[in-house]
Amino acid sequence: MAAIADLLLFLLTIYSYLVIAYILMSWFPNARESNFGKMIGSLVEPYLAPFRKIIPPLGMIDISPIVAILALSFARYGVVALFGM
């Protein structure tokens, strides 16, 4: 069971890094239009879409990715609590 928990924690951590990379790509011109940006977007956008529906952008600032990363952090805490690590 510990191997499953470790795998889940690893996947949640990697996905958090993908979300952060996708956020940082918005700071660079045409980064999201590259092949790498489109690949990350296809992985991250379906997860961010529900958060964007709930939390509207504040002017030019979109805080929904911060809430999404926070939700991933809570999921990691849940895995730790569930598997008793």
mmCIF file with all atom_site columns, C-alpha atoms in Angstrom:
data_model
loop_
_atom_site.group_PDB
_atom_site.id
_atom_site.type_symbol
_atom_site.label_atom_id
_atom_site.label_alt_id
_atom_site.label_comp_id
_atom_site.label_asym_id
_atom_site.label_entity_id
_atom_site.label_seq_id
_atom_site.pdbx_PDB_ins_code
_atom_site.Cartn_x
_atom_site.Cartn_y
_atom_site.Cartn_z
_atom_site.occupancy
_atom_site.B_iso_or_equiv
_atom_site.pdbx_formal_charge
_atom_site.auth_seq_id
_atom_site.auth_comp_id
_atom_site.auth_asym_id
_atom_site.auth_atom_id
_atom_site.pdbx_PDB_model_num
ATOM 1  C CA . MET A 1 1  ? 0.000   0.000  0.000   1.00 0.00 ? 1  MET A CA 1
ATOM 2  C CA . ALA A 1 2  ? 2.886   2.342  0.651   1.00 0.00 ? 2  ALA A CA 1
ATOM 3  C CA . ALA A 1 3  ? 3.981   1.977  -2.969  1.00 0.00 ? 3  ALA A CA 1
ATOM 4  C CA . ILE A 1 4  ? 0.552   3.135  -4.150  1.00 0.00 ? 4  ILE A CA 1
ATOM 5  C CA . ALA A 1 5  ? 0.660   6.111  -1.802  1.00 0.00 ? 5  ALA A CA 1
ATOM 6  C CA . ASP A 1 6  ? 4.163   7.018  -2.961  1.00 0.00 ? 6  ASP A CA 1
ATOM 7  C CA . LEU A 1 7  ? 3.066   6.808  -6.594  1.00 0.00 ? 7  LEU A CA 1
ATOM 8  C CA . LEU A 1 8  ? 0.015   8.997  -5.955  1.00 0.00 ? 8  LEU A CA 1
ATOM 9  C CA . LEU A 1 9  ? 2.093   11.563 -4.089  1.00 0.00 ? 9  LEU A CA 1
ATOM 10 C CA . PHE A 1 10 ? 4.653   11.579 -6.906  1.00 0.00 ? 10 PHE A CA 1
ATOM 11 C CA . LEU A 1 11 ? 1.957   12.066 -9.568  1.00 0.00 ? 11 LEU A CA 1
ATOM 12 C CA . LEU A 1 12 ? 0.282   14.862 -7.613  1.00 0.00 ? 12 LEU A CA 1
ATOM 13 C CA . THR A 1 13 ? 3.625   16.603 -7.183  1.00 0.00 ? 13 THR A CA 1
ATOM 14 C CA . ILE A 1 14 ? 4.477   16.311 -10.879 1.00 0.00 ? 14 ILE A CA 1
ATOM 15 C CA . TYR A 1 15 ? 1.039   17.634 -11.821 1.00 0.00 ? 15 TYR A CA 1
ATOM 16 C CA . SER A 1 16 ? 1.518   20.595 -9.466  1.00 0.00 ? 16 SER A CA 1
ATOM 17 C CA . TYR A 1 17 ? 4.786   21.377 -11.229 1.00 0.00 ? 17 TYR A CA 1
ATOM 18 C CA . LEU A 1 18 ? 3.020   21.169 -14.601 1.00 0.00 ? 18 LEU A CA 1
ATOM 19 C CA . VAL A 1 19 ? 0.422   23.690 -13.417 1.00 0.00 ? 19 VAL A CA 1
ATOM 20 C CA . ILE A 1 20 ? 3.183   26.015 -12.195 1.00 0.00 ? 20 ILE A CA 1
ATOM 21 C CA . ALA A 1 21 ? 5.064   25.656 -15.491 1.00 0.00 ? 21 ALA A CA 1
ATOM 22 C CA . TYR A 1 22 ? 1.870   26.463 -17.394 1.00 0.00 ? 22 TYR A CA 1
ATOM 23 C CA . ILE A 1 23 ? 1.333   29.567 -15.281 1.00 0.00 ? 23 ILE A CA 1
ATOM 24 C CA . LEU A 1 24 ? 4.902   30.732 -15.830 1.00 0.00 ? 24 LEU A CA 1
ATOM 25 C CA . MET A 1 25 ? 4.535   30.211 -19.583 1.00 0.00 ? 25 MET A CA 1
ATOM 26 C CA . SER A 1 26 ? 1.959   32.996 -19.635 1.00 0.00 ? 26 SER A CA 1
ATOM 27 C CA . TRP A 1 27 ? 4.747   35.458 -18.789 1.00 0.00 ? 27 TRP A CA 1
ATOM 28 C CA . PHE A 1 28 ? 6.662   34.720 -21.993 1.00 0.00 ? 28 PHE A CA 1
ATOM 29 C CA . PRO A 1 29 ? 5.330   35.699 -25.426 1.00 0.00 ? 29 PRO A CA 1
ATOM 30 C CA . ASN A 1 30 ? 4.144   32.780 -27.580 1.00 0.00 ? 30 ASN A CA 1
ATOM 31 C CA . ALA A 1 31 ? 5.307   30.183 -25.046 1.00 0.00 ? 31 ALA A CA 1
ATOM 32 C CA . ARG A 1 32 ? 1.861   28.623 -24.802 1.00 0.00 ? 32 ARG A CA 1
ATOM 33 C CA . GLU A 1 33 ? 1.621   28.436 -28.592 1.00 0.00 ? 33 GLU A CA 1
ATOM 34 C CA . SER A 1 34 ? 4.726   26.234 -28.854 1.00 0.00 ? 34 SER A CA 1
ATOM 35 C CA . ASN A 1 35 ? 4.372   22.461 -29.107 1.00 0.00 ? 35 ASN A CA 1
ATOM 36 C CA . PHE A 1 36 ? 5.532   22.074 -25.503 1.00 0.00 ? 36 PHE A CA 1
ATOM 37 C CA . GLY A 1 37 ? 3.061   24.728 -24.354 1.00 0.00 ? 37 GLY A CA 1
ATOM 38 C CA . LYS A 1 38 ? 0.201   23.074 -26.200 1.00 0.00 ? 38 LYS A CA 1
ATOM 39 C CA . MET A 1 39 ? 1.088   19.708 -24.668 1.00 0.00 ? 39 MET A CA 1
ATOM 40 C CA . ILE A 1 40 ? 1.120   21.130 -21.137 1.00 0.00 ? 40 ILE A CA 1
ATOM 41 C CA . GLY A 1 41 ? -2.073  23.061 -21.904 1.00 0.00 ? 41 GLY A CA 1
ATOM 42 C CA . SER A 1 42 ? -3.860  19.896 -22.991 1.00 0.00 ? 42 SER A CA 1
ATOM 43 C CA . LEU A 1 43 ? -2.925  18.312 -19.657 1.00 0.00 ? 43 LEU A CA 1
ATOM 44 C CA . VAL A 1 44 ? -3.581  21.287 -17.380 1.00 0.00 ? 44 VAL A CA 1
ATOM 45 C CA . GLU A 1 45 ? -6.498  23.190 -18.920 1.00 0.00 ? 45 GLU A CA 1
ATOM 46 C CA . PRO A 1 46 ? -9.144  20.503 -18.196 1.00 0.00 ? 46 PRO A CA 1
ATOM 47 C CA . TYR A 1 47 ? -8.170  20.696 -14.521 1.00 0.00 ? 47 TYR A CA 1
ATOM 48 C CA . LEU A 1 48 ? -8.102  24.508 -14.420 1.00 0.00 ? 48 LEU A CA 1
ATOM 49 C CA . ALA A 1 49 ? -11.408 25.004 -16.280 1.00 0.00 ? 49 ALA A CA 1
ATOM 50 C CA . PRO A 1 50 ? -13.721 24.246 -13.309 1.00 0.00 ? 50 PRO A CA 1
ATOM 51 C CA . PHE A 1 51 ? -11.735 26.597 -11.090 1.00 0.00 ? 51 PHE A CA 1
ATOM 52 C CA . ARG A 1 52 ? -11.984 29.354 -13.708 1.00 0.00 ? 52 ARG A CA 1
ATOM 53 C CA . LYS A 1 53 ? -15.766 28.929 -13.802 1.00 0.00 ? 53 LYS A CA 1
ATOM 54 C CA . ILE A 1 54 ? -16.001 29.357 -10.034 1.00 0.00 ? 54 ILE A CA 1
ATOM 55 C CA . ILE A 1 55 ? -13.379 32.088 -9.550  1.00 0.00 ? 55 ILE A CA 1
ATOM 56 C CA . PRO A 1 56 ? -13.526 34.932 -12.080 1.00 0.00 ? 56 PRO A CA 1
ATOM 57 C CA . PRO A 1 57 ? -10.311 36.795 -12.942 1.00 0.00 ? 57 PRO A CA 1
ATOM 58 C CA . LEU A 1 58 ? -9.580  39.942 -10.966 1.00 0.00 ? 58 LEU A CA 1
ATOM 59 C CA . GLY A 1 59 ? -8.790  42.345 -13.781 1.00 0.00 ? 59 GLY A CA 1
ATOM 60 C CA . MET A 1 60 ? -5.698  40.967 -15.490 1.00 0.00 ? 60 MET A CA 1
ATOM 61 C CA . ILE A 1 61 ? -4.901  38.565 -12.643 1.00 0.00 ? 61 ILE A CA 1
ATOM 62 C CA . ASP A 1 62 ? -6.258  35.018 -12.677 1.00 0.00 ? 62 ASP A CA 1
ATOM 63 C CA . ILE A 1 63 ? -6.078  33.497 -9.198  1.00 0.00 ? 63 ILE A CA 1
ATOM 64 C CA . SER A 1 64 ? -7.792  30.229 -10.130 1.00 0.00 ? 64 SER A CA 1
ATOM 65 C CA . PRO A 1 65 ? -4.448  28.412 -10.699 1.00 0.00 ? 65 PRO A CA 1
ATOM 66 C CA . ILE A 1 66 ? -3.436  29.294 -7.144  1.00 0.00 ? 66 ILE A CA 1
ATOM 67 C CA . VAL A 1 67 ? -6.638  27.710 -5.843  1.00 0.00 ? 67 VAL A CA 1
ATOM 68 C CA . ALA A 1 68 ? -6.040  24.710 -8.124  1.00 0.00 ? 68 ALA A CA 1
ATOM 69 C CA . ILE A 1 69 ? -2.534  24.223 -6.704  1.00 0.00 ? 69 ILE A CA 1
ATOM 70 C CA . LEU A 1 70 ? -3.966  24.547 -3.208  1.00 0.00 ? 70 LEU A CA 1
ATOM 71 C CA . ALA A 1 71 ? -6.507  21.817 -4.051  1.00 0.00 ? 71 ALA A CA 1
ATOM 72 C CA . LEU A 1 72 ? -3.668  19.569 -5.237  1.00 0.00 ? 72 LEU A CA 1
ATOM 73 C CA . SER A 1 73 ? -1.888  20.233 -1.963  1.00 0.00 ? 73 SER A CA 1
ATOM 74 C CA . PHE A 1 74 ? -5.002  19.207 -0.027  1.00 0.00 ? 74 PHE A CA 1
ATOM 75 C CA . ALA A 1 75 ? -5.184  16.058 -2.169  1.00 0.00 ? 75 ALA A CA 1
ATOM 76 C CA . ARG A 1 76 ? -1.599  15.218 -1.165  1.00 0.00 ? 76 ARG A CA 1
ATOM 77 C CA . TYR A 1 77 ? -2.544  15.688 2.508   1.00 0.00 ? 77 TYR A CA 1
ATOM 78 C CA . GLY A 1 78 ? -5.532  13.432 1.902   1.00 0.00 ? 78 GLY A CA 1
ATOM 79 C CA . VAL A 1 79 ? -3.366  10.690 0.433   1.00 0.00 ? 79 VAL A CA 1
ATOM 80 C CA . VAL A 1 80 ? -1.030  10.901 3.411   1.00 0.00 ? 80 VAL A CA 1
ATOM 81 C CA . ALA A 1 81 ? -3.959  10.730 5.840   1.00 0.00 ? 81 ALA A CA 1
ATOM 82 C CA . LEU A 1 82 ? -5.654  7.921  3.928   1.00 0.00 ? 82 LEU A CA 1
ATOM 83 C CA . PHE A 1 83 ? -2.610  5.710  3.782   1.00 0.00 ? 83 PHE A CA 1
ATOM 84 C CA . GLY A 1 84 ? -1.387  6.627  7.265   1.00 0.00 ? 84 GLY A CA 1
ATOM 85 C CA . MET A 1 85 ? 2.076   7.740  6.262   1.00 0.00 ? 85 MET A CA 1
#
